[in-house]
Structures are given as structure tokens and as C-alpha cells.
Short mmCIF file of C-alpha atoms in Angstrom, two decimals:
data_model
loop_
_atom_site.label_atom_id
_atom_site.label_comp_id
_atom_site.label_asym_id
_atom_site.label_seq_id
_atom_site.Cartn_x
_atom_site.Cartn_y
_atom_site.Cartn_z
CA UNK H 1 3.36 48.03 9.26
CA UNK H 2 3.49 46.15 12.30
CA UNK H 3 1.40 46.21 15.35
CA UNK H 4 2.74 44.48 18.81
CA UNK H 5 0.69 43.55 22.07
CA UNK H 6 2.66 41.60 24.29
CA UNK H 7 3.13 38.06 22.63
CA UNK H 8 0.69 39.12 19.91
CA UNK H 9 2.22 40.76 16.79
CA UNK H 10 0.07 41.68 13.54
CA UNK H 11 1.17 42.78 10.19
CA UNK H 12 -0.58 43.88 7.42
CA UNK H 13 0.35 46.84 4.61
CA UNK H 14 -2.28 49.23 5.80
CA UNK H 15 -3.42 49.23 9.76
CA UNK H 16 -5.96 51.62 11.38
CA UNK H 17 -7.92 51.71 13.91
CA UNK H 18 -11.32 53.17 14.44
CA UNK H 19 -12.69 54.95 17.02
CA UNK H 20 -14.44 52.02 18.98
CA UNK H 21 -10.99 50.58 19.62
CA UNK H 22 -11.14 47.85 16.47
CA UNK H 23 -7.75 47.46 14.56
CA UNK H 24 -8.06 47.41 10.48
CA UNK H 25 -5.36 45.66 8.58
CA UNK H 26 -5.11 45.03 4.92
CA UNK H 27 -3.15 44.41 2.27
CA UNK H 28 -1.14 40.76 3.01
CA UNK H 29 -1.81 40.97 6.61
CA UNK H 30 -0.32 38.00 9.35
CA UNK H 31 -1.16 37.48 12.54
CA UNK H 32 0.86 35.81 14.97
CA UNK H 33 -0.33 34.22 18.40
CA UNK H 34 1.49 32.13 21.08
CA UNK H 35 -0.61 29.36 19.93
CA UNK H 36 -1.11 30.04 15.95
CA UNK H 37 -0.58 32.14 13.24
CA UNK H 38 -3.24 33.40 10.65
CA UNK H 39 -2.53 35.10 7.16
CA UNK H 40 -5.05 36.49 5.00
CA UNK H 41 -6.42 39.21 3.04
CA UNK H 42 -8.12 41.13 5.49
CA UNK H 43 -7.88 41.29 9.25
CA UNK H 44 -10.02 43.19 11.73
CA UNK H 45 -8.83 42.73 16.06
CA UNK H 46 -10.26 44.19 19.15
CA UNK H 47 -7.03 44.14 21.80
CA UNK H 48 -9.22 44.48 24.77
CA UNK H 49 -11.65 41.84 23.57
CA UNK H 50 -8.91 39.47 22.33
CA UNK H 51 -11.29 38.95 19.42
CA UNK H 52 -11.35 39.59 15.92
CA UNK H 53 -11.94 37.94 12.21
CA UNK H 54 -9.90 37.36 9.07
CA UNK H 55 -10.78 36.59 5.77
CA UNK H 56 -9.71 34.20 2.53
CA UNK H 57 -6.82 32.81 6.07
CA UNK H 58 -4.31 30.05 5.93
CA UNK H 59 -2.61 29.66 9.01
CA UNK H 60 -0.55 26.92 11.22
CA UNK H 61 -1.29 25.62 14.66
CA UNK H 62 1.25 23.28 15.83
CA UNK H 63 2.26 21.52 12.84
CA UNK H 64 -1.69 21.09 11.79
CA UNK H 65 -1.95 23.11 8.54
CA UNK H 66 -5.67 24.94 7.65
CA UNK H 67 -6.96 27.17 5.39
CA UNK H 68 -11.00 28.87 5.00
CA UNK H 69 -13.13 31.34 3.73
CA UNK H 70 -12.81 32.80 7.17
CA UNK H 71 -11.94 32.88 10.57
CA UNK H 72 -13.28 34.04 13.63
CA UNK H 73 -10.44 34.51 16.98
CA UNK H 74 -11.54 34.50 20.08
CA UNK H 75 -8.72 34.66 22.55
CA UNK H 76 -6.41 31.28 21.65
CA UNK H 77 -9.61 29.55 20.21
CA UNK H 78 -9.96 29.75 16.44
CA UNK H 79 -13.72 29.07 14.18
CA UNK H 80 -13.11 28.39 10.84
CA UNK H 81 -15.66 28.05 7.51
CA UNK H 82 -15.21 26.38 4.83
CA UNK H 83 -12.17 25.11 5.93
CA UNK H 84 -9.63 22.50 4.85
CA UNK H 85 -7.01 21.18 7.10
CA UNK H 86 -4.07 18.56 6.59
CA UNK H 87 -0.56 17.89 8.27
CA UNK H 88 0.89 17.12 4.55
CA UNK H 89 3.30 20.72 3.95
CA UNK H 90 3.42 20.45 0.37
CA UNK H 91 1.39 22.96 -2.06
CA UNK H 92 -0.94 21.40 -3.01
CA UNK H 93 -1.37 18.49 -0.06
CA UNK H 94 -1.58 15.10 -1.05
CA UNK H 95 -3.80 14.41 2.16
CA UNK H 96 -6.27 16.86 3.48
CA UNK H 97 -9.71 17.10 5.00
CA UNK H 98 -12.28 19.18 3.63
CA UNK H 99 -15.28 20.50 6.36
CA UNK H 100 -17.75 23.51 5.86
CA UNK H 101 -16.50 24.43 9.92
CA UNK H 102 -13.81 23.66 12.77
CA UNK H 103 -13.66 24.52 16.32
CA UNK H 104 -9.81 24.76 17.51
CA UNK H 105 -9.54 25.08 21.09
CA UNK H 106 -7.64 23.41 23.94
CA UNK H 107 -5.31 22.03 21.71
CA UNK H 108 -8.31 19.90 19.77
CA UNK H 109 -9.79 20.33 16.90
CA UNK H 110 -14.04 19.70 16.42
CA UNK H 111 -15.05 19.49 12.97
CA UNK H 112 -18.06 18.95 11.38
CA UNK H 113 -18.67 16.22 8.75
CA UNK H 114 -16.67 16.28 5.67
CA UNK H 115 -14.22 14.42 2.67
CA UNK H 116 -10.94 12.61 2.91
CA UNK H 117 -9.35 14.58 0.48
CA UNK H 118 -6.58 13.13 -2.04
CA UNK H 119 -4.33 15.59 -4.46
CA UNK H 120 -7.65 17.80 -4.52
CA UNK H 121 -10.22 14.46 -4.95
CA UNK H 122 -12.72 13.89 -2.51
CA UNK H 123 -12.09 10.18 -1.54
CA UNK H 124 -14.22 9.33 1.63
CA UNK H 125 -16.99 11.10 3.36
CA UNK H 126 -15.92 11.46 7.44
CA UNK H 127 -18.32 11.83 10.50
CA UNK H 128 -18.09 15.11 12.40
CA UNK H 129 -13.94 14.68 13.82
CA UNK H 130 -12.19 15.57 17.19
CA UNK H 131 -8.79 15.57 17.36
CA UNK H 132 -5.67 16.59 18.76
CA UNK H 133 -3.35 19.68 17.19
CA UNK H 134 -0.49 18.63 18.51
CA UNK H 135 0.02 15.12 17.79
CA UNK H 136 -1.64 12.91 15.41
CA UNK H 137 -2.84 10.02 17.76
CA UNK H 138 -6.38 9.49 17.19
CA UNK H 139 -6.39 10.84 13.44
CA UNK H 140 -8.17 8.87 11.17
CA UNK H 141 -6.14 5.56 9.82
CA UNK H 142 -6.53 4.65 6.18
CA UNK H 143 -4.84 1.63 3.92
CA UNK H 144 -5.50 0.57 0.81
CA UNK H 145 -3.94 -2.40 -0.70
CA UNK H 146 -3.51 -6.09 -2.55
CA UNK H 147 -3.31 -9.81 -0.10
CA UNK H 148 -4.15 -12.91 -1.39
CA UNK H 149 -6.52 -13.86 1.40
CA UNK H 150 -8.28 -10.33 0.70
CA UNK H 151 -7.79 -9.59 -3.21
CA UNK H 152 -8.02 -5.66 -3.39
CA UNK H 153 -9.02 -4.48 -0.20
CA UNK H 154 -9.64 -1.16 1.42
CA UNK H 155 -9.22 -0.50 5.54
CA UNK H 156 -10.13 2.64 7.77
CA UNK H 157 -9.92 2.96 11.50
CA UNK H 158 -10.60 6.09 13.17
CA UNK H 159 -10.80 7.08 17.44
CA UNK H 160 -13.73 9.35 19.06
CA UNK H 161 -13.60 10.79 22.00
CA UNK H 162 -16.92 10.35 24.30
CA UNK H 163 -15.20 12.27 27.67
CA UNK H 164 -12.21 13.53 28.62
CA UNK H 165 -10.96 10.15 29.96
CA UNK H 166 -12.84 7.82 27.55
CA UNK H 167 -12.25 6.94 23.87
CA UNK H 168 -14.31 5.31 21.70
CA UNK H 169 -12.66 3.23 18.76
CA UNK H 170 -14.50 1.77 15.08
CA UNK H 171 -12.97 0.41 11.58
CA UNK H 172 -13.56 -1.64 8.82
CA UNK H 173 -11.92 -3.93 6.45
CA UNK H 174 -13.51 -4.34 2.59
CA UNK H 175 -11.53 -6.52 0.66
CA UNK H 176 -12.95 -6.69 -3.45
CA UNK H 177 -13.52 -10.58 -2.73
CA UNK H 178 -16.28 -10.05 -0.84
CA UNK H 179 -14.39 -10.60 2.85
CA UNK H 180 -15.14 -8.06 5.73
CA UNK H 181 -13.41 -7.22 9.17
CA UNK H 182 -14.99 -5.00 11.67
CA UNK H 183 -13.30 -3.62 14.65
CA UNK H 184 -15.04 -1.61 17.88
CA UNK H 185 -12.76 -0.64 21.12
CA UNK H 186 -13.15 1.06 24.51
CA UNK H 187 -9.96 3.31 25.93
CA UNK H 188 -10.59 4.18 29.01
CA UNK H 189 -7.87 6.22 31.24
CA UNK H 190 -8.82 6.82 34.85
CA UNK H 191 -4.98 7.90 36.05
CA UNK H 192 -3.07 10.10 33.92
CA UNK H 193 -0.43 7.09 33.37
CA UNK H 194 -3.09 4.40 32.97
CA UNK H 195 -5.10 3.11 30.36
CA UNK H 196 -7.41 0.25 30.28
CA UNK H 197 -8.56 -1.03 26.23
CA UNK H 198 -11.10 -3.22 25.61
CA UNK H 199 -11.57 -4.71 21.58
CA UNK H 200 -13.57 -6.87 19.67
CA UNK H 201 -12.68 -8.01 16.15
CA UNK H 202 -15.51 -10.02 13.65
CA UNK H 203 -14.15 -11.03 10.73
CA UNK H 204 -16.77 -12.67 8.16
CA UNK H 205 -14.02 -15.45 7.02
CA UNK H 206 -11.51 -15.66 9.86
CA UNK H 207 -13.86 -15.49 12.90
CA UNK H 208 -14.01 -13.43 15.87
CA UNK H 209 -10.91 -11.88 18.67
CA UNK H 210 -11.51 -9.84 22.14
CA UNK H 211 -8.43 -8.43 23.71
CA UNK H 212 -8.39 -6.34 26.94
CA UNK H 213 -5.40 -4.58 28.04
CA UNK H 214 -4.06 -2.28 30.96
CA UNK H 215 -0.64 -0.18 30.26
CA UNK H 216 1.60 1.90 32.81
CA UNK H 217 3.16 4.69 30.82
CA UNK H 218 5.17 5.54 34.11
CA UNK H 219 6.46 1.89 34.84
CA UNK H 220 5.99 1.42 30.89
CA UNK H 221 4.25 -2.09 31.36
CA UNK H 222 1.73 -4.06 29.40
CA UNK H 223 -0.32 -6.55 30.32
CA UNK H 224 -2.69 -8.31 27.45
CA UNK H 225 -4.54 -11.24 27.40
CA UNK H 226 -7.39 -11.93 24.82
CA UNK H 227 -9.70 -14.90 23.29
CA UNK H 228 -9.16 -15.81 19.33
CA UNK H 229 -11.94 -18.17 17.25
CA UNK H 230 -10.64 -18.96 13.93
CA UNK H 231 -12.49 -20.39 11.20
CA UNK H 232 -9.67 -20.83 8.41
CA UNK H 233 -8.10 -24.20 7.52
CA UNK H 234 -4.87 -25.03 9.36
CA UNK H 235 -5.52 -22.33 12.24
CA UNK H 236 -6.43 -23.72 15.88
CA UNK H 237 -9.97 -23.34 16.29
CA UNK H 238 -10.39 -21.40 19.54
CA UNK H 239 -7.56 -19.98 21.25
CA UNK H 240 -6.89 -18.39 25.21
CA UNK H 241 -3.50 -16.18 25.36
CA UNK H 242 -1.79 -13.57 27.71
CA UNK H 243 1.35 -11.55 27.39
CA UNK H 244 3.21 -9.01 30.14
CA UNK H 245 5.92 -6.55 28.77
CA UNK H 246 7.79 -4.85 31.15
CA UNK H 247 11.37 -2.82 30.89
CA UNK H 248 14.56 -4.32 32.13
CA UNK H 249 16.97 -2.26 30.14
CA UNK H 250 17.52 0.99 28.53
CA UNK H 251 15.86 -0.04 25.08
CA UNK H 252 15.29 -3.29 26.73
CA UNK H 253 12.05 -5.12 26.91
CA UNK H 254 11.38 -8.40 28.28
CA UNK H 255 8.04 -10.61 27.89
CA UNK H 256 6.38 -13.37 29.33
CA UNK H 257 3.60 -15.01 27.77
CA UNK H 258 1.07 -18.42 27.87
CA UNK H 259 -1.15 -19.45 24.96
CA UNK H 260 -3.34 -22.28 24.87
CA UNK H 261 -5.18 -23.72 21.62
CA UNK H 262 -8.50 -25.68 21.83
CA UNK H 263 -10.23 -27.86 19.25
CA UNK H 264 -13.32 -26.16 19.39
CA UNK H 265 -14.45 -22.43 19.59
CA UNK H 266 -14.45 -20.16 22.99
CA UNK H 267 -18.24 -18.93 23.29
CA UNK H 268 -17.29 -17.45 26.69
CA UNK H 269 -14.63 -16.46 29.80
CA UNK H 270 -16.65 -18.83 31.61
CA UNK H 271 -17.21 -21.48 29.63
CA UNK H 272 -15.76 -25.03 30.08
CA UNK H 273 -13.01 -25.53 27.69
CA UNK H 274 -11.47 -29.07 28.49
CA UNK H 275 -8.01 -29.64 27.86
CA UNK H 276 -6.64 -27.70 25.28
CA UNK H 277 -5.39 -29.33 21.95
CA UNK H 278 -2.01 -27.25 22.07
CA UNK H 279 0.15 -24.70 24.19
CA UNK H 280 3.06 -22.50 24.34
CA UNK H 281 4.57 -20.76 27.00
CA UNK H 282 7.54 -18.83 27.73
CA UNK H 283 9.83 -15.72 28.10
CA UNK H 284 11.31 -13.07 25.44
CA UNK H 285 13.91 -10.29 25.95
CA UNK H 286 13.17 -7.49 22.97
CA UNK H 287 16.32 -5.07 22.23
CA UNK H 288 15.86 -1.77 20.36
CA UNK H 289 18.74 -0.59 17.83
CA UNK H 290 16.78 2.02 16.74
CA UNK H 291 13.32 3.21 15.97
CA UNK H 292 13.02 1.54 13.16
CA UNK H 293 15.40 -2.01 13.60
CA UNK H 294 15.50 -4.44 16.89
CA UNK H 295 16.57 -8.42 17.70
CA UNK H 296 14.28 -10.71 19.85
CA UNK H 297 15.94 -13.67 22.01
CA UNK H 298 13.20 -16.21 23.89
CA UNK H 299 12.82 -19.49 25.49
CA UNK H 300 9.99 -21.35 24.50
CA UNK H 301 8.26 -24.04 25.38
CA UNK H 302 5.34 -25.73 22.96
CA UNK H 303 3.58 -28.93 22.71
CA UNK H 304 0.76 -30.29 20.48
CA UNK H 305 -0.39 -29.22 17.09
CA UNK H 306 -0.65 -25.61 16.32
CA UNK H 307 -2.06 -26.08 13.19
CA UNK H 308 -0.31 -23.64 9.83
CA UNK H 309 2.17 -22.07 12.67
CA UNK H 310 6.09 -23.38 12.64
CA UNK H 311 6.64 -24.51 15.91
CA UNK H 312 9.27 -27.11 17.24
CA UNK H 313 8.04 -29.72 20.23
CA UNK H 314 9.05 -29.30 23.66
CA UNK H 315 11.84 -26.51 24.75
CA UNK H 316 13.46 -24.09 22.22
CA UNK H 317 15.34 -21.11 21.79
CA UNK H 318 13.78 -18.40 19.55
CA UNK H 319 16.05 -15.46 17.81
CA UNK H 320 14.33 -13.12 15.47
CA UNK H 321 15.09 -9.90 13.61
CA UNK H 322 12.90 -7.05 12.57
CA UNK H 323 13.32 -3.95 10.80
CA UNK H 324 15.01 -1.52 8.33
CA UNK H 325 18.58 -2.55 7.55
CA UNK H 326 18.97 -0.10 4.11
CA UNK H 327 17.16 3.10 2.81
CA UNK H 328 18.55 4.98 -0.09
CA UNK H 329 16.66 8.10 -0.31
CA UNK H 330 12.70 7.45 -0.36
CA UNK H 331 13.38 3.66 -0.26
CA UNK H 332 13.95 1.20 1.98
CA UNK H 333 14.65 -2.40 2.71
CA UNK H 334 13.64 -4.15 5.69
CA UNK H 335 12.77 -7.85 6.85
CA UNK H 336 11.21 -9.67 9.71
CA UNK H 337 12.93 -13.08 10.24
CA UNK H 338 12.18 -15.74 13.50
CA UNK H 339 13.80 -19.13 14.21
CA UNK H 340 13.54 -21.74 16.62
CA UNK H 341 16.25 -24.16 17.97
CA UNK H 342 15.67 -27.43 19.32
CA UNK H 343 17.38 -30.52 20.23
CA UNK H 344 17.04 -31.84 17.29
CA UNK H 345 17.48 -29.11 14.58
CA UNK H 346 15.71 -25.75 13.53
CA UNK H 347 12.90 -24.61 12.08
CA UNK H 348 11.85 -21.23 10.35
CA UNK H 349 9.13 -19.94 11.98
CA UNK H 350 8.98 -16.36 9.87
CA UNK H 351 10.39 -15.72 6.92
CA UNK H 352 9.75 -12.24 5.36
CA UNK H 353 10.85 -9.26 3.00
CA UNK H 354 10.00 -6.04 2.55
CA UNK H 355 10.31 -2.70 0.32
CA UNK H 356 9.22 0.40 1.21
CA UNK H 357 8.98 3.67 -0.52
CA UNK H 358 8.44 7.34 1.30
CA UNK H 359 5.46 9.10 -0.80
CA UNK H 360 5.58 12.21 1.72
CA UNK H 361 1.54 11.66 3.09
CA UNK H 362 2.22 8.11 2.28
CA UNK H 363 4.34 5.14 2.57
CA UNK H 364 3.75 2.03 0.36
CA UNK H 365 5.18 -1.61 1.31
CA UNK H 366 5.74 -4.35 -1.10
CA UNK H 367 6.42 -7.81 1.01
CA UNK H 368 6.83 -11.06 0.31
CA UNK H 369 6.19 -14.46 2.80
CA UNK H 370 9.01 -16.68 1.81
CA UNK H 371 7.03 -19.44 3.98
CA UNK H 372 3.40 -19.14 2.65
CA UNK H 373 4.77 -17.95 -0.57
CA UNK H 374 2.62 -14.73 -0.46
CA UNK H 375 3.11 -11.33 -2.29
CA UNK H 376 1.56 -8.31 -0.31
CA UNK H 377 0.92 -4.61 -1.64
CA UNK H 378 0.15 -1.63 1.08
CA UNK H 379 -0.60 1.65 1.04
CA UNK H 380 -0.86 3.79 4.33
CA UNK H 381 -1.04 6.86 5.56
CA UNK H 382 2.40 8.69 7.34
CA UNK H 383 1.01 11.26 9.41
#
């Protein structure tokens, strides 16, 4: 039997109603609302209320899959218990997130605290969530994997929002030889096209980086400048760079950008630095392909030592690649290659391979760095 209100359809094997206006379905009753749609065992709806319940309910709201013991409606807003929700469409999901309640309204979702779920496992306790339905920008960001500089390591990264305009961002690198990264960022919007970002990274064996950066989504333009102190052999100990991307054409990016190296570490923007050890300046032009393959052309311009990095002296052209030039199925094939030309010869500056295999919730990367001769094993999350 099926039961229509407007945009709001229900459908169930048996529907009454009794006589304080509430509608009774049973059997394998569904239903369907501009902004979701429930199924379950047993659904009770009051039309003038715009409020009902629904038991044992799975259910779909904009591509964000859930399922609970229960759920309460109330108008376009949905309260779930004992609920598990995950954007993975198979079965049984590979990925999911396992609360004892959500809140979905306004196209967000407020859980509380709860497990990273793998193939039914409970992986990772979680903090109390809020995130978008729609999209998953701002869902939590996991990796596991195998670097020689890290051994076995382990990486999460995961977005709060404080207010409507402000974003709050933490994660965390654990490698198994006892090496640690942790991240904190402020996104702050004021405009509905522009976004100011503020982050801090301390790593216990590399050092320490702060980047700030303002975007345009209307005029899409970047602007990023940042301070890096680095602790590892071969790397320039303290480090001042900025970088503005801007469009030219369609798929078209260009890029100007300065960079100056210092023998000694940054301790503040205000601090005297002296005159810095090395530097590199220039312009690149960025074309996109496709989403997933593009070609960089740049004049450069570089002087002094910069340490472990492949860099020619004076002026130079750079051409790189980057991308996915094969896929067969779930696998693909894709490389990242740079080099520089100078008056007197080349020089590789990046030299790198990659294989990649689709696992549905998850995509795993085997690389290799034909330059430091290092093998590289990822596995991340595909939203």
C-alpha cells in the first residue's frame, strides 16, 4: 500500500491510521522524503506534525549511507540510535562508523563518540563528529603505511567545526620507529568565496613548519607563504618561502614563487635572519589534461647550496610530469617526473613511480624514488 503527501510518499504492506491522526505502517515499510529515505520494519507518521519514528531503519541521505535501532523524523531532520553510518555501498562496508546516536540536520551530521569501523572491526575510537551529508570534505582522513624514514607508520587527520565560518583542524603521525608528526590548523572563512588557513606542523625528527594561506574560490587564487626548520642531514636548516597561483587559462594555472634557505633555524617573523645561505625564485605555468594527469613548464632561478634537493646554479628551465598515464581495471600506473635545464646540461630533480590499486573504500600506492632509492607502501582512504 502506498500513502502520498505532496513530496512525501510511504509504503509499507499494512497502513492504518488511528483516530488521533497517526499513520501505522508495517510489514517492509519505506519512506521517502525530498531529503532522505528510511526503510524499516515498522513505521509510525503524524502528517500534520511532520513527525514520526521507525524502527530496525536503513536509509540514504545524499550518498551518506546509515542504519540504527531506530529513528526519530522530525520534519527533514533525522535522530538516530545505535547507528552506523559509512559512504562505502557495498554489503557489508569495508569503512563505516559506529555511534550509539546522530543528529542529521541542515545537511550535517552530529554524532556522538564512536569506532572507525573496518569489514565489521572496530579499528579507532573517534571524538563526537560533525560533518557534511553531502560531500565528504571534512571527514576524517586515515593512512596507514611502510617509508623508510618512518618504518610502519600510522596517520589520521580529521576537521571540527567551532562556528559556522570557523574550522578547527588536528592529526597525527605514529610511525613504529618511534618518530611522531603533529599537525593543528585554523580555517577561517569570513566571505563566502574566501578562506584564510593558518597551520603548524612539529615533527619530533624533522622539525617544525607554519604556513598561512588566503584563497579566492571566485578569482580561484592562492596565495601561501610559510616558515620551515629542518633538523635532518642534507636539508637547509631554516627556510622562508611564498607561492601565488592564479588562472590564466582554461585548465591553466600559472605560479610565482621566492624561497630563501638560511643556515640556522627561524625562531620568529621578526627575527633577524642575515643573509640567507641559498635561494630560488621564479615562475611556473601548470596545465591540466585531466583530473588525474598534468605537465608543469617554469623558469627558475637558484643560487647557493640547497642541501639533498637537485638544483642547477643560476637560470633554468624546469619541465615536469605528473599523473596517471595507464589503469587496467582496479590498477593503475602513474609517475611524477621534474627536470631542470641549464647552460651547461641537466639535472633530474624528481624521479618517481607509482602503482596503484582501487580497493573500493580504499586505494593503496606502491612507489618507488629512483633518486633516493626509496620504496614506499600507502594505504588511504577513497571517500
Amino acid at each position: 500500500m502506498e500513502i502520498r503527501s505532496g513530496e512525501l510518499v510511504i509504503k509499507g504492506g499494512e497502513v492504518v491510521f488511528d483516530p488521533e491522526g497517526w499513520l501505522r505502517a508495517t510489514g517492509e515499510v519505506e519512506l521517502i522524503h525530498p531529503d532522505f529515505s528510511l526503510r524499516g520494519k515498522e513505521l509510525r507518521y503524524n502528517f500534520q506534525e511532520k513527525t514520526g519514528e521507525i524502527e530496525e531503519v536503513t536509509g540514504d541521505m545524499e550518498g551518506t549511507l546509515f542504519s540504527g535501532s531506530r529513528a526519530e523524523i522530525a520534519g527533514s531532520s533525522l535522530s538516530l540510535q545505535d547507528a552506523v553510518f559509512t559512504r562505502c555501498s557495498l554489503s557489508r562496508p569495508d569503512l563505516a562508523f559506529s555511534v550509539d546516536t546522530i543528529r542529521m540536520e541542515d545537511q550535517r551530521m552530529k554524532t556522538s563518540a564512536g569506532w572507525l569501523k573496518v569489514k565489521g572491526l572496530r579499528l579507532l575510537p573517534l571524538p563526537p563528529l560533525n560533518l557534511p551529508v553531502k560531500n565528504y570534505e571534512g571527514w576524517p582522513f586515515i593512512r596507514v603505511g611502510f617509508e623508510k624514514d618512518w618504518s610502519l607508520f600510522f596517520s589520521g587527520n580529521l576537521r571540527h567545526p567551532l562556528l559556522t565560518s570557523l574550522n578547527v583542524s588536528t592529526g597525527a603521525t605514529v610511525g613504529a620507529n618511534g618518530r611522531l608528526e603533529l599537525t593543528a590548523g585554523v580555517q577561517w572563512s569570513p566571505g563566502g568565496a574566501l578562506t584564510m588557513e593558518t597551520d603548524f606542523t612539529w615533527d619530533s625528527r624533522a622539525g617544525e613548519k607554519a604556513v598561512f594561506s588566503l584563497a579566492h574560490r571566485e578569482i580561484r587564487s592562492q596565495f601561501r607563504a610559510g616558515i620551515t626548520n629542518n633538523r635532518e642531514k642534507g636539508k637547509i636548516p631554516g627556510e622562508r618561502w611564498m607561492r601565488l597561483s592564479f588562472p590564466l587559462v582554461a585548465r591553466a594555472t600559472g605560479e610565482l614563487f621566492l624561497r630563501k634557505g638560511y643556515p640556522h633555524e627561524i625562531t620568529g617573523l621578526g627575527a633577524a635572519l642575515g643573509d640567507p645561505k641559498a635561494e630560488s625564485f621564479g615562475g611556473r605555468v601548470r596545465k591540466n589534461w585531466s583530473p588525474h594527469f598534468s605537465t608543469r613548464h617554469g623558469l627558475v632561478y637558484a643560487r647557493g647550496d640547497w642541501g639533498t634537493e637537485h638544483l642547477l646554479d643560476g637560470w633554468q628551465l624546469e619541465t615536469a610530469v605528473s599523473g596517471r598515464l595507464l589503469q587496467r581495471g582496479p590498477w593503475s600506473l602513474g609517475l611524477e617526473a621534474v627536470y631542470m635545464w641549464g647552460k651547461g646540461g641537466g639535472l633530474w630533480n624528481t624521479q618517481k613511480i607509482f602503482l596503484f590499486q582501487d580497493l573500493h573504500c580504499f586505494e593503496a600506492g606502491l612507489s618507488y624514488d629512483f633518486l633516493e632509492e626509496k620504496v614506499a607502501l600507502e594505504i588511504n582512504l577513497a571517500w
